[in-house]
Short mmCIF file of C-alpha atoms in Angstrom, two decimals:
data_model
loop_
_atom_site.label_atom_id
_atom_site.label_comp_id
_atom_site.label_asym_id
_atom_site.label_seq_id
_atom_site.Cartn_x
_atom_site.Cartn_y
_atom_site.Cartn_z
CA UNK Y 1 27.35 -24.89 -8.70
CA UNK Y 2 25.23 -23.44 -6.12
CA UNK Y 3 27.26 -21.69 -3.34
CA UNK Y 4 26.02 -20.88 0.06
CA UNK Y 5 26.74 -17.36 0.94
CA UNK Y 6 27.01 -17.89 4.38
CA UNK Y 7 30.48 -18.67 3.64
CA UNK Y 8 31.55 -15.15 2.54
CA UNK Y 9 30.32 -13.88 6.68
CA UNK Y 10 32.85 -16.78 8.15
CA UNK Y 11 35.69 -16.07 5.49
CA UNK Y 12 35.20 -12.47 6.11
CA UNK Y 13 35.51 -13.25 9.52
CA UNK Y 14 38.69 -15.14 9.45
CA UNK Y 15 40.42 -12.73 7.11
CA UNK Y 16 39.54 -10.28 9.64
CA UNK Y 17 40.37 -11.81 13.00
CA UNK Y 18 43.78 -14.21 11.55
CA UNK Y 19 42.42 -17.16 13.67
CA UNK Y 20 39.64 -20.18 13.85
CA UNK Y 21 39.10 -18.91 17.48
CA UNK Y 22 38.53 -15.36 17.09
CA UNK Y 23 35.93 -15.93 14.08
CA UNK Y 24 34.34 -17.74 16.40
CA UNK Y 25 34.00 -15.50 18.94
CA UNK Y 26 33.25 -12.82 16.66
CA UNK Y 27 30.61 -14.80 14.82
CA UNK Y 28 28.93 -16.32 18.38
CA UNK Y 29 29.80 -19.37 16.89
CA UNK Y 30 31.69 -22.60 18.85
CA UNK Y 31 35.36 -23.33 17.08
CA UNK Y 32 34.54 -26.28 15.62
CA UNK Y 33 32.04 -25.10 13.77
CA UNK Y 34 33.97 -22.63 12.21
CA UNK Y 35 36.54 -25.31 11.50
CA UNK Y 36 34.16 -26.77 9.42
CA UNK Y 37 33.30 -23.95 7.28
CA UNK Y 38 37.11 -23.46 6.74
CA UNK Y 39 37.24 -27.30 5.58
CA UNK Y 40 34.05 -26.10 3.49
CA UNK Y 41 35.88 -22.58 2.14
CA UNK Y 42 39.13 -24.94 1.18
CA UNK Y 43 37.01 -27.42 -0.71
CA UNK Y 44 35.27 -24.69 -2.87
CA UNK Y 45 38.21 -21.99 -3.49
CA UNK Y 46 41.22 -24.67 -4.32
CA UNK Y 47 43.42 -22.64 -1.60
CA UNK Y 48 44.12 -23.29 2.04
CA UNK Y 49 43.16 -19.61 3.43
CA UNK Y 50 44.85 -19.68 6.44
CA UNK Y 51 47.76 -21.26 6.87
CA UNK Y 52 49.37 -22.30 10.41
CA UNK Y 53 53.13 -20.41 11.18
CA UNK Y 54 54.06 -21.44 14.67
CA UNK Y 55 50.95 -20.69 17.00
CA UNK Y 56 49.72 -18.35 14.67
CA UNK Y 57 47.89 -18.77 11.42
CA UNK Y 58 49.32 -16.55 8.18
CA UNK Y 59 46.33 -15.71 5.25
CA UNK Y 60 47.93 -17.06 1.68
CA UNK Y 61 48.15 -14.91 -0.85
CA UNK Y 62 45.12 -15.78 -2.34
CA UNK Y 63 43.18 -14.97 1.01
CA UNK Y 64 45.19 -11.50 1.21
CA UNK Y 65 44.20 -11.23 -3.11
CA UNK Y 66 40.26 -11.13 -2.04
CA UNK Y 67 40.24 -9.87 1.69
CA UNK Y 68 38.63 -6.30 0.74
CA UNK Y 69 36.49 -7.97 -1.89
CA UNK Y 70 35.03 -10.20 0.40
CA UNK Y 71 34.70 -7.17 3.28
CA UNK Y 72 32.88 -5.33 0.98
CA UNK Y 73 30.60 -7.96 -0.16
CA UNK Y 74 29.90 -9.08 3.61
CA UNK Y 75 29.13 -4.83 4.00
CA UNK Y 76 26.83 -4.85 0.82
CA UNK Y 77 24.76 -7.69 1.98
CA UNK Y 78 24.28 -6.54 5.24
CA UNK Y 79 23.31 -2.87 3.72
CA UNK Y 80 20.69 -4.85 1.63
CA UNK Y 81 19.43 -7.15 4.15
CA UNK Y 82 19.35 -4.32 6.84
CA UNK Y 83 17.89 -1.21 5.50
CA UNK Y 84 17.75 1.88 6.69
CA UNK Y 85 13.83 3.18 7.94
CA UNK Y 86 14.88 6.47 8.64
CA UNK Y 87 13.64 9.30 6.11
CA UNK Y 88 15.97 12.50 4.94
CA UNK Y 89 13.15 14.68 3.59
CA UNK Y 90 15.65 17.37 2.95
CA UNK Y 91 17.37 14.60 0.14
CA UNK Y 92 14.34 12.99 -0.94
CA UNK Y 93 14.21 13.50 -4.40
CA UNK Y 94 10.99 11.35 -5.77
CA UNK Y 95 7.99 11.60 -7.94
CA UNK Y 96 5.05 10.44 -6.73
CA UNK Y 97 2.17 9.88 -9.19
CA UNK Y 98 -1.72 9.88 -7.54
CA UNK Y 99 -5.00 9.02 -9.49
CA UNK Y 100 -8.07 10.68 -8.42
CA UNK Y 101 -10.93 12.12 -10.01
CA UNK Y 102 -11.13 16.13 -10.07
CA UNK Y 103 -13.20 16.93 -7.09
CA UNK Y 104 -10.26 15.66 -5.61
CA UNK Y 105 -7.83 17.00 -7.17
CA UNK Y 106 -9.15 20.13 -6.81
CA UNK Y 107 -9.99 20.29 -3.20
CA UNK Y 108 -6.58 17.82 -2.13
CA UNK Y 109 -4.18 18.36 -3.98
CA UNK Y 110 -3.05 22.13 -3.36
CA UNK Y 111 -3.20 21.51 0.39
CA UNK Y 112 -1.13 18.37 -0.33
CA UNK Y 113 1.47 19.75 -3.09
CA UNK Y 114 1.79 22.21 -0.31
CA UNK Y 115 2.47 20.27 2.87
CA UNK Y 116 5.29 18.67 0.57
CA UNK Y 117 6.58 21.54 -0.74
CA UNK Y 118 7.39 23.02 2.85
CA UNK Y 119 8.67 19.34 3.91
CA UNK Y 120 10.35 18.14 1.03
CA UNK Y 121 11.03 20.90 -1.58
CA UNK Y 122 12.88 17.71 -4.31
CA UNK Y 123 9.51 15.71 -4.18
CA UNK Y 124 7.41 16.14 -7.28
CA UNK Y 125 3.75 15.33 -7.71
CA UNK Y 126 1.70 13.76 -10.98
CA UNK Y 127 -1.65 13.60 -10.86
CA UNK Y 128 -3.53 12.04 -13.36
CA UNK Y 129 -7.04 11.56 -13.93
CA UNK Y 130 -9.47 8.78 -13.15
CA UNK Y 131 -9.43 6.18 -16.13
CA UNK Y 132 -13.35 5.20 -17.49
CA UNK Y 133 -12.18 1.30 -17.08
CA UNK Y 134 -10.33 -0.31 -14.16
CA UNK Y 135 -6.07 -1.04 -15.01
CA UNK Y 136 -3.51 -2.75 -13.50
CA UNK Y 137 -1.77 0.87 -12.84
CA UNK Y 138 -1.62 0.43 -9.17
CA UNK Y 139 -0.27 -3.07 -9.38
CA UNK Y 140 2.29 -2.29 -11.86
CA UNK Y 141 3.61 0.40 -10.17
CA UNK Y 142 2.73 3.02 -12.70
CA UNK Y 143 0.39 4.61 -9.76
CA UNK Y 144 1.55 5.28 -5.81
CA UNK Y 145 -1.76 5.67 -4.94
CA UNK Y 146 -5.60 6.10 -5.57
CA UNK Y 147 -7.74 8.27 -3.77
CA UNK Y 148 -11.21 8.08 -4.28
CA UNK Y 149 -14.69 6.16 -3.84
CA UNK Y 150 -13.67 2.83 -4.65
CA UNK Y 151 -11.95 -0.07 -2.31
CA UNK Y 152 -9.98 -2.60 -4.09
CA UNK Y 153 -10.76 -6.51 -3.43
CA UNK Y 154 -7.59 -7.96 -3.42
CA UNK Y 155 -5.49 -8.97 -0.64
CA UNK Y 156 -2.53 -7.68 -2.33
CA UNK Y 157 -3.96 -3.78 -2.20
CA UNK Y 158 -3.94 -2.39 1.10
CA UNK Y 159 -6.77 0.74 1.47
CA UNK Y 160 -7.32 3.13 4.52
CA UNK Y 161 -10.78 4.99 4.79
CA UNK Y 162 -9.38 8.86 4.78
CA UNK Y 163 -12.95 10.17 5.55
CA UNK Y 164 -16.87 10.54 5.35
CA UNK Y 165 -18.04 13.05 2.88
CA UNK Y 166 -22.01 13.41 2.58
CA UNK Y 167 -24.15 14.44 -0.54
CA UNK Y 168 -25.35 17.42 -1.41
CA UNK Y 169 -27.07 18.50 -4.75
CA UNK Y 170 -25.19 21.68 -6.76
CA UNK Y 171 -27.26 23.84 -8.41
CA UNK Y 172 -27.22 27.80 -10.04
CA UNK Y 173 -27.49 30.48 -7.39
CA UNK Y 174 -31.11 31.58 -9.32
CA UNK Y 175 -32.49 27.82 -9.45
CA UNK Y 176 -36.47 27.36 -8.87
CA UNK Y 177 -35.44 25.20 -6.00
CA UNK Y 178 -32.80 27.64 -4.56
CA UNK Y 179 -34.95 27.76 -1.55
CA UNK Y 180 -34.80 24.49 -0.46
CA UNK Y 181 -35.86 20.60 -1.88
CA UNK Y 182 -38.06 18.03 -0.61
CA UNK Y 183 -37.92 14.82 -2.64
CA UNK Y 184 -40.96 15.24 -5.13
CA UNK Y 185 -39.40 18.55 -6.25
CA UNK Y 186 -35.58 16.91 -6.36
CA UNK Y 187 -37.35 13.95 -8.71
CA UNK Y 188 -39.14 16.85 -11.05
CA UNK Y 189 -35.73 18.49 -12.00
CA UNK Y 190 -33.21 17.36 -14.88
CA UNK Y 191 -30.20 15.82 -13.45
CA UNK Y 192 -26.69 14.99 -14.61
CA UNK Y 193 -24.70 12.05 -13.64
CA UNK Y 194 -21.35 11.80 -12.59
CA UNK Y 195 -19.81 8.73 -13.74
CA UNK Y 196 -16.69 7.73 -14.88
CA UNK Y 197 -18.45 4.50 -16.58
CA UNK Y 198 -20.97 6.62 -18.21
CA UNK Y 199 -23.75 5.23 -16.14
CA UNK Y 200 -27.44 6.95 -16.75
CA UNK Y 201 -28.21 5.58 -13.04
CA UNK Y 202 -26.98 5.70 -9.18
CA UNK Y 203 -27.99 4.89 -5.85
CA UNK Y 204 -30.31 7.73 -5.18
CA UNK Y 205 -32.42 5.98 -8.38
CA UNK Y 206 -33.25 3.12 -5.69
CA UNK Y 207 -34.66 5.79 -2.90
CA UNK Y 208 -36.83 7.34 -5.54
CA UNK Y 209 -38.30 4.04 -6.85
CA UNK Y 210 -38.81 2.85 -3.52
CA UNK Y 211 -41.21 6.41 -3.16
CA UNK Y 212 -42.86 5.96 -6.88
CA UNK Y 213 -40.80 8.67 -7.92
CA UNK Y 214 -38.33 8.29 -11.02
CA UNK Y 215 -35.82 11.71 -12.34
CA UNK Y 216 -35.03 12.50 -15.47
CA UNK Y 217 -31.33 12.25 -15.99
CA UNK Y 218 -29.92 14.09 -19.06
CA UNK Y 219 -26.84 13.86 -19.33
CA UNK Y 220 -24.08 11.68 -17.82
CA UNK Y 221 -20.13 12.70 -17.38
CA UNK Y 222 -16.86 11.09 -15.93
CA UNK Y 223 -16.04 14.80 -14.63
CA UNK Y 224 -17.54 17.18 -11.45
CA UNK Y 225 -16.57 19.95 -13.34
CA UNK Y 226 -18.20 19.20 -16.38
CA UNK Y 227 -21.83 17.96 -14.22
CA UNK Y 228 -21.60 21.65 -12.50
CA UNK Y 229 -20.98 23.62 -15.76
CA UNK Y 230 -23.62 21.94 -17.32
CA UNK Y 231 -25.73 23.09 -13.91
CA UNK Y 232 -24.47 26.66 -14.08
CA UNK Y 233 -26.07 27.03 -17.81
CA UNK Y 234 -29.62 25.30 -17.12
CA UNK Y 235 -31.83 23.99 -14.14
CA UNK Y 236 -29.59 20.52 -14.24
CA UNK Y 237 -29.16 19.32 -10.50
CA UNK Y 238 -25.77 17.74 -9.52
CA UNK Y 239 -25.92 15.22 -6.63
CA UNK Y 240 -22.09 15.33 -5.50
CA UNK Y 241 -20.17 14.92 -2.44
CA UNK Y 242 -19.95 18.37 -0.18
CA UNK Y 243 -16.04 18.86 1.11
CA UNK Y 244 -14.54 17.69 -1.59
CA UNK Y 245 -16.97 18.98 -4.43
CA UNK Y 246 -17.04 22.70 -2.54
CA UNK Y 247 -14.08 24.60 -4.61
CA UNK Y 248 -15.74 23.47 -7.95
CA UNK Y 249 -19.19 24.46 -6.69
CA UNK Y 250 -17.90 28.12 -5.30
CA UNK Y 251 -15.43 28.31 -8.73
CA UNK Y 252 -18.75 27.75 -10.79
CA UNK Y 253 -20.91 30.49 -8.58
CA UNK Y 254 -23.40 27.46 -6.99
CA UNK Y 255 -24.78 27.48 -4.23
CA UNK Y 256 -25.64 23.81 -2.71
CA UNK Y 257 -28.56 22.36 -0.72
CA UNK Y 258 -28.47 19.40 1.60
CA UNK Y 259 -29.96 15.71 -0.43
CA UNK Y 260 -33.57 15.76 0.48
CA UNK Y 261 -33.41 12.48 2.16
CA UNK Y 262 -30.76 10.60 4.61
CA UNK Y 263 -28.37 8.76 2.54
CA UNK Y 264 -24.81 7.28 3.62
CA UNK Y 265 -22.02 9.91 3.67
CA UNK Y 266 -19.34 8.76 0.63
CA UNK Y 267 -16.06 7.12 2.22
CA UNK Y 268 -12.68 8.85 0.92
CA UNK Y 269 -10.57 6.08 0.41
CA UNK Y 270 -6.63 6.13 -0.34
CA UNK Y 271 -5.27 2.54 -1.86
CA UNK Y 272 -1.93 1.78 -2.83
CA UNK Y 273 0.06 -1.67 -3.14
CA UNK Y 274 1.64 -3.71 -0.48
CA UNK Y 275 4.95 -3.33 -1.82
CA UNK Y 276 4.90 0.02 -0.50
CA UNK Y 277 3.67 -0.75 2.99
CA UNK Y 278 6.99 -0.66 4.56
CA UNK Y 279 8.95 2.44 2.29
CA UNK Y 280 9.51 5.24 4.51
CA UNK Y 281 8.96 8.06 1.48
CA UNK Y 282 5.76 6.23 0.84
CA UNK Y 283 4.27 6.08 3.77
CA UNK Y 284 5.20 9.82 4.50
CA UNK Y 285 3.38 10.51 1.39
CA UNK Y 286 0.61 8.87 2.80
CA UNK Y 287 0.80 10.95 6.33
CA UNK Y 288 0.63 14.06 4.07
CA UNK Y 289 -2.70 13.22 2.56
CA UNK Y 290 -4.44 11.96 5.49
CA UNK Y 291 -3.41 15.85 7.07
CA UNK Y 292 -4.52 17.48 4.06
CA UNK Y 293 -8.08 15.49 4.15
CA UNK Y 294 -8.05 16.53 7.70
CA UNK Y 295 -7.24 20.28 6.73
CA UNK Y 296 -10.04 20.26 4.15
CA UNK Y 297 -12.86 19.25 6.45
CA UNK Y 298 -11.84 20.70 9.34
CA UNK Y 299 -12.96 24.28 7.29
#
């Protein structure tokens, strides 16, 4: 049998106010109406509910058996279908896990562990590294949020551009080119790739074709720290992105030089699902890594 629940607000109602009349006004509904729902109540429960005594109306002892049940039950679903927006940081007490790849955990996440830390000392933060293939982490829950290069296409992901950070090549403090590049000498180094795909080839490939000029990549990785270790112990270049690659570059005693030719600053990009677009804690978590991005390239 399917029940309408609407009847548990009106029989809540009457319990509570003893008469048709004053459910009615309670409810800013018209008496007759309310009459009905009564008729409706006595059909499905087997019991009369309210009774009439003289010119008042007595609840039978069935109606008296249930009244809290059905006061709490009328207080439950308005709890559910009315929650409450406003955020206790002092009682939080969350984890929130956040995928990004190292540059940006290394640059982001101190400032952001912490902004929370000072905010909301019961919040903990997991940070996991970028996976080589794409998963359904995100969707499934398993990830708040993404920060990174990438945009999901589906409508179901929501993403919010966090920043511009431009390219810069990383390179030992002694390198031949230490001085300064121009594009014929940034084509005659060795160069490693970052890529979390393993790819031997990126965008900058294009701008040296379209100039004859082709680099020698020897090496690609899925970390930053890994490309720049490999560029503190040889004459490997590293074309990476400048505020978010700087504590790895400084950790690893490079120096950097601007990309010898204009190219489009990289977008930092935070995604997350839809499901969290209206939770409070969520969206606070969000707030705190805008800031921190903010922090880092105001420096």
């Amino acid at each position: 049998m399917q029940l309408d629940l609407n009847l548990l607000t009106v029989l809540d109602a009457l319990l509570e106010e003893g008469s048709v009349m004053g459910a009615a006004e309670r409810l800013h509904l018209s008496s007759p109406a309310v009459s009905r729902t009564l008729g409706r109540l006595r059909a499905v429960t087997g019991d009369d509910i309210l009774v009439r005594t003289g010119h008042s109306m007595t609840p039978t002892p069935y109606a008296l058996s249930v009244r809290e049940d059905v006061h709490r039950l009328v207080r439950q679903a308005h709890a559910v279908l009315s929650p409450i927006r406003e955020l206790n940081l002092a009682e939080l007490d969350r984890t929130f896990t956040i995928q990004c790849h190292d540059a940006v955990a290394a640059s982001l996440v101190p400032v952001l562990v912490g902004r929370i830390q000072q905010q909301a000392a019961g919040v903990q933060l997991r940070v996991l590294a970028e996976n080589t293939v794409d998963t359904d982490d995100l969707r499934h829950g398993r990830v708040d949020l993404e920060i990174g290069g990438g945009r999901p296409g589906l409508p179901e992901f929501r993403s919010e551009p966090l920043g511009d950070d431009r390219l810069v090549v990383a390179m030992r403090a002694d390198h031949p080119c230490a001085a300064g590049l121009d594009l014929a000498s940034y084509a005659a180094q060795p160069h490693v790739v970052i890529s979390r795909r393993g790819r031997l080839t990126a965008p900058i490939d294009d701008v040296l074709a379209a100039e004859g000029l082709q680099r020698r990549v020897v090496a690609a990785v899925a970390s930053v720290s890994t490309a720049l270790q490999i560029a503190a112990r040889g004459d490997a270049l590293v074309t990476c992105t400048e505020i978010l690659g700087r504590p790895l570059i400084e950790a690893f005693g490079l120096l950097s030089r601007p990309l010898p030719i204009e190219s489009p600053a990289a977008t930092i990009n935070c995604n997350w699902h839809q499901r969290y677009d209206s939770d409070p804690a969520h969206a606070w978590l969000r707030e705190q890594v805008r800031a921190s991005v903010e922090e880092i390239t105001a420096r």
